[in-house]
Amino acid sequence: MKNIINAFSSFGDRNGQLIKKKSVGILYSIFRLVILLSIGFIIIYPLIYTIITSLQSKYAFLNSTRIWIPTEFAIVENYKAALDAMEYVKSFWSTFKNELLSAGIEVASCAIVAYGLARFDFKLKKVYTAILFLTILVPDMMIIIPRMLNYSHLDLFGILGLIDKLIGVDLRPDILDTAWAFWLPSLFGVGLKSGILIYIYIQFFKGLPQELEEAAWVDGAGPFKTFLAIALPSSGVVILTVTVFSMIWHWNDSLLSGMYLTDNFPLARQVSRLPETLGSKYHIILNSARDPQGIGYLMAGCVLFIVPMLIMYMILQRWFIESIDRVGITG
């Protein structure tokens, strides 16, 4: 009889412990879900607000009882005004020519620089590495004026300036207001955030098996052929990571485009100028109670600006997340 009672009591204890563990697990899952939903809402709230606001009509703005589901829509009016104010097609072409092409050039040139720093030993390598980190630490605002002065009278190694002194003919070209102001820094590996891209490449190239390159050298391949035939085909992961970063950074760049260009601005600059443009074209004062729909125009412009990069990321996000994991970028 005692054995039966002990068996039932032990069974009850085990059952109670199992129920307790399940309860703790369920509570932990609920707590984790609440935390994740809260963080996700904080992150995605600006995008939700931007999209909903871009759809509202003037009367929907005046109705304070409905916020997330507008009472009236003015989709065509808002987006048509934003397209016109931003000169969207013209600005998109300027973004492609000045920014996205620069991003592509930067991805290629940074790979070459990083491969040299990662795989070869040479004099002053530590000095060049220190300069690389300086390019990451020094913000563009500190060097933007000297850079503009150089671009207004471009002179590599002072050769053209010397010719000017000798024969009195100034051959130094002015590349401001041209795409070369964006292309040349990317070509030489000193473009927009090139230091970070080079560092990402270096970390990846250091992890490549040395035996692959040694086998290529035995077969008679030189450094460039080894880079093209061995390193690059093995670097699809890091190239995707760097390409996404470079494209997004160039797409969002309004500082350099605002300094180098006087017209034909890319989309990032047009978005930053949108309040002024709306005021001059449509005589709209933002945050004015008399005409609240100006916010709808502004938000429509923001949506038009982020949609291309959002579509690109949605297409590439699975491979991008895998590449981030394999490259080892954290923080």
mmCIF file of C-alpha atoms in Angstrom, residues 145-312:
data_model
loop_
_atom_site.group_PDB
_atom_site.id
_atom_site.type_symbol
_atom_site.label_atom_id
_atom_site.label_comp_id
_atom_site.label_asym_id
_atom_site.label_seq_id
_atom_site.Cartn_x
_atom_site.Cartn_y
_atom_site.Cartn_z
ATOM 1 C CA ILE A 145 36.075 72.261 -48.428
ATOM 2 C CA PRO A 146 39.663 71.192 -49.322
ATOM 3 C CA ARG A 147 38.203 68.485 -51.534
ATOM 4 C CA MET A 148 36.054 71.009 -53.404
ATOM 5 C CA LEU A 149 39.063 73.269 -53.893
ATOM 6 C CA ASN A 150 41.018 70.359 -55.330
ATOM 7 C CA TYR A 151 38.175 69.388 -57.637
ATOM 8 C CA SER A 152 37.760 72.936 -58.887
ATOM 9 C CA HIS A 153 41.411 72.834 -60.064
ATOM 10 C CA LEU A 154 42.199 69.147 -60.339
ATOM 11 C CA ASP A 155 45.930 68.581 -60.386
ATOM 12 C CA LEU A 156 47.481 65.152 -59.801
ATOM 13 C CA PHE A 157 50.940 65.426 -58.172
ATOM 14 C CA GLY A 158 51.124 69.141 -59.032
ATOM 15 C CA ILE A 159 52.136 68.470 -62.643
ATOM 16 C CA LEU A 160 49.529 70.706 -64.265
ATOM 17 C CA GLY A 161 50.207 73.467 -61.750
ATOM 18 C CA LEU A 162 53.898 73.335 -62.659
ATOM 19 C CA ILE A 163 53.017 73.644 -66.358
ATOM 20 C CA ASP A 164 50.867 76.662 -65.501
ATOM 21 C CA LYS A 165 53.834 78.324 -63.792
ATOM 22 C CA LEU A 166 56.170 77.555 -66.682
ATOM 23 C CA ILE A 167 54.064 78.547 -69.677
ATOM 24 C CA GLY A 168 51.209 80.459 -68.052
ATOM 25 C CA VAL A 169 48.443 78.128 -69.290
ATOM 26 C CA ASP A 170 46.155 76.678 -66.642
ATOM 27 C CA LEU A 171 45.333 73.117 -67.703
ATOM 28 C CA ARG A 172 43.777 72.087 -64.402
ATOM 29 C CA PRO A 173 40.198 70.922 -65.118
ATOM 30 C CA ASP A 174 37.186 71.799 -63.002
ATOM 31 C CA ILE A 175 35.285 68.565 -62.346
ATOM 32 C CA LEU A 176 32.685 70.097 -60.047
ATOM 33 C CA ASP A 177 29.158 69.797 -61.402
ATOM 34 C CA THR A 178 30.198 66.660 -63.297
ATOM 35 C CA ALA A 179 29.978 62.958 -62.566
ATOM 36 C CA TRP A 180 33.779 62.774 -62.308
ATOM 37 C CA ALA A 181 33.588 64.344 -58.861
ATOM 38 C CA PHE A 182 31.830 61.146 -57.755
ATOM 39 C CA TRP A 183 33.636 58.632 -59.968
ATOM 40 C CA LEU A 184 37.269 59.558 -59.303
ATOM 41 C CA PRO A 185 37.225 59.073 -55.491
ATOM 42 C CA SER A 186 35.487 55.722 -55.937
ATOM 43 C CA LEU A 187 38.027 54.705 -58.586
ATOM 44 C CA PHE A 188 40.953 55.366 -56.232
ATOM 45 C CA GLY A 189 39.302 53.729 -53.208
ATOM 46 C CA VAL A 190 38.620 56.932 -51.268
ATOM 47 C CA GLY A 191 34.948 57.363 -52.079
ATOM 48 C CA LEU A 192 31.945 57.450 -49.774
ATOM 49 C CA LYS A 193 32.754 55.209 -46.763
ATOM 50 C CA SER A 194 35.334 53.318 -48.824
ATOM 51 C CA GLY A 195 37.400 52.671 -45.698
ATOM 52 C CA ILE A 196 34.634 50.563 -44.162
ATOM 53 C CA LEU A 197 34.189 48.592 -47.377
ATOM 54 C CA ILE A 198 37.928 47.943 -47.629
ATOM 55 C CA TYR A 199 37.988 46.752 -44.027
ATOM 56 C CA ILE A 200 35.132 44.318 -44.698
ATOM 57 C CA TYR A 201 36.982 42.979 -47.736
ATOM 58 C CA ILE A 202 40.219 42.611 -45.744
ATOM 59 C CA GLN A 203 38.539 40.546 -43.046
ATOM 60 C CA PHE A 204 37.141 38.209 -45.700
ATOM 61 C CA PHE A 205 40.308 37.875 -47.788
ATOM 62 C CA LYS A 206 42.335 36.995 -44.701
ATOM 63 C CA GLY A 207 40.108 33.955 -44.248
ATOM 64 C CA LEU A 208 40.648 32.568 -47.745
ATOM 65 C CA PRO A 209 42.794 29.393 -47.823
ATOM 66 C CA GLN A 210 46.378 30.233 -48.691
ATOM 67 C CA GLU A 211 46.738 26.898 -50.495
ATOM 68 C CA LEU A 212 44.445 28.050 -53.333
ATOM 69 C CA GLU A 213 46.693 30.975 -54.147
ATOM 70 C CA GLU A 214 49.844 28.917 -53.803
ATOM 71 C CA ALA A 215 48.448 26.392 -56.285
ATOM 72 C CA ALA A 216 47.706 29.224 -58.718
ATOM 73 C CA TRP A 217 51.241 30.591 -58.326
ATOM 74 C CA VAL A 218 52.692 27.129 -59.028
ATOM 75 C CA ASP A 219 50.647 27.067 -62.247
ATOM 76 C CA GLY A 220 52.257 30.346 -63.265
ATOM 77 C CA ALA A 221 49.508 32.813 -62.289
ATOM 78 C CA GLY A 222 50.644 36.253 -61.204
ATOM 79 C CA PRO A 223 49.048 38.425 -58.488
ATOM 80 C CA PHE A 224 46.390 39.934 -60.773
ATOM 81 C CA LYS A 225 45.456 36.623 -62.358
ATOM 82 C CA THR A 226 45.276 35.015 -58.928
ATOM 83 C CA PHE A 227 43.014 37.815 -57.760
ATOM 84 C CA LEU A 228 40.739 37.518 -60.788
ATOM 85 C CA ALA A 229 40.688 33.711 -61.047
ATOM 86 C CA ILE A 230 40.848 32.647 -57.381
ATOM 87 C CA ALA A 231 39.947 35.448 -54.973
ATOM 88 C CA LEU A 232 37.035 37.068 -56.804
ATOM 89 C CA PRO A 233 35.132 33.846 -57.692
ATOM 90 C CA SER A 234 35.365 32.855 -54.022
ATOM 91 C CA SER A 235 34.141 36.255 -52.802
ATOM 92 C CA GLY A 236 30.522 36.312 -53.909
ATOM 93 C CA VAL A 237 29.370 36.525 -50.300
ATOM 94 C CA VAL A 238 31.416 39.576 -49.364
ATOM 95 C CA ILE A 239 30.798 41.260 -52.739
ATOM 96 C CA LEU A 240 27.040 41.065 -52.134
ATOM 97 C CA THR A 241 27.451 42.538 -48.650
ATOM 98 C CA VAL A 242 29.662 45.388 -49.829
ATOM 99 C CA THR A 243 27.441 46.091 -52.846
ATOM 100 C CA VAL A 244 24.306 46.460 -50.714
ATOM 101 C CA PHE A 245 26.082 48.737 -48.238
ATOM 102 C CA SER A 246 27.657 50.868 -50.960
ATOM 103 C CA MET A 247 24.436 51.265 -52.940
ATOM 104 C CA ILE A 248 22.397 52.259 -49.899
ATOM 105 C CA TRP A 249 25.031 54.738 -48.683
ATOM 106 C CA HIS A 250 25.306 56.338 -52.109
ATOM 107 C CA TRP A 251 21.525 56.352 -52.572
ATOM 108 C CA ASN A 252 21.109 58.213 -49.269
ATOM 109 C CA ASP A 253 23.942 60.676 -49.912
ATOM 110 C CA SER A 254 22.746 64.263 -49.932
ATOM 111 C CA LEU A 255 25.833 65.990 -48.495
ATOM 112 C CA LEU A 256 28.299 65.377 -51.321
ATOM 113 C CA SER A 257 25.721 65.825 -54.073
ATOM 114 C CA GLY A 258 24.644 69.112 -52.515
ATOM 115 C CA MET A 259 28.257 70.332 -52.481
ATOM 116 C CA TYR A 260 29.403 69.078 -55.895
ATOM 117 C CA LEU A 261 26.301 69.832 -57.976
ATOM 118 C CA THR A 262 24.355 73.007 -58.677
ATOM 119 C CA ASP A 263 21.544 71.348 -60.650
ATOM 120 C CA ASN A 264 20.400 67.899 -61.779
ATOM 121 C CA PHE A 265 20.385 66.762 -58.170
ATOM 122 C CA PRO A 266 19.950 63.088 -57.247
ATOM 123 C CA LEU A 267 16.891 61.909 -55.339
ATOM 124 C CA ALA A 268 18.467 62.174 -51.882
ATOM 125 C CA ARG A 269 19.137 65.863 -52.424
ATOM 126 C CA GLN A 270 15.693 66.413 -53.915
ATOM 127 C CA VAL A 271 14.063 64.910 -50.829
ATOM 128 C CA SER A 272 16.038 67.195 -48.519
ATOM 129 C CA ARG A 273 14.987 70.177 -50.689
ATOM 130 C CA LEU A 274 11.360 69.048 -50.925
ATOM 131 C CA PRO A 275 9.942 71.511 -48.330
ATOM 132 C CA GLU A 276 11.491 74.425 -50.232
ATOM 133 C CA THR A 277 10.369 73.038 -53.596
ATOM 134 C CA LEU A 278 6.797 72.545 -52.394
ATOM 135 C CA GLY A 279 6.795 76.097 -51.090
ATOM 136 C CA SER A 280 8.004 77.565 -54.374
ATOM 137 C CA LYS A 281 5.880 75.418 -56.723
ATOM 138 C CA TYR A 282 2.687 74.951 -54.748
ATOM 139 C CA HIS A 283 2.971 77.808 -52.202
ATOM 140 C CA ILE A 284 2.634 75.282 -49.397
ATOM 141 C CA ILE A 285 3.929 75.969 -45.899
ATOM 142 C CA LEU A 286 4.485 72.674 -44.106
ATOM 143 C CA ASN A 287 2.805 72.181 -40.725
ATOM 144 C CA SER A 288 0.409 74.949 -41.578
ATOM 145 C CA ALA A 289 -3.148 74.536 -40.297
ATOM 146 C CA ARG A 290 -4.420 76.289 -43.424
ATOM 147 C CA ASP A 291 -3.063 73.619 -45.770
ATOM 148 C CA PRO A 292 -2.161 70.428 -43.871
ATOM 149 C CA GLN A 293 -1.972 68.332 -47.035
ATOM 150 C CA GLY A 294 1.576 69.572 -47.580
ATOM 151 C CA ILE A 295 2.647 66.836 -45.168
ATOM 152 C CA GLY A 296 0.980 64.329 -47.487
ATOM 153 C CA TYR A 297 3.053 65.636 -50.416
ATOM 154 C CA LEU A 298 6.209 65.420 -48.334
ATOM 155 C CA MET A 299 5.520 61.874 -47.152
ATOM 156 C CA ALA A 300 4.671 60.812 -50.705
ATOM 157 C CA GLY A 301 8.102 62.063 -51.768
ATOM 158 C CA CYS A 302 9.725 60.087 -48.957
ATOM 159 C CA VAL A 303 7.896 56.925 -50.043
ATOM 160 C CA LEU A 304 9.005 57.420 -53.648
ATOM 161 C CA PHE A 305 12.574 57.821 -52.413
ATOM 162 C CA ILE A 306 12.749 54.676 -50.269
ATOM 163 C CA VAL A 307 10.758 52.320 -52.521
ATOM 164 C CA PRO A 308 13.623 51.424 -54.953
ATOM 165 C CA MET A 309 16.034 50.490 -52.147
ATOM 166 C CA LEU A 310 13.254 48.708 -50.283
ATOM 167 C CA ILE A 311 12.482 46.585 -53.341
ATOM 168 C CA MET A 312 16.179 45.833 -53.826
#
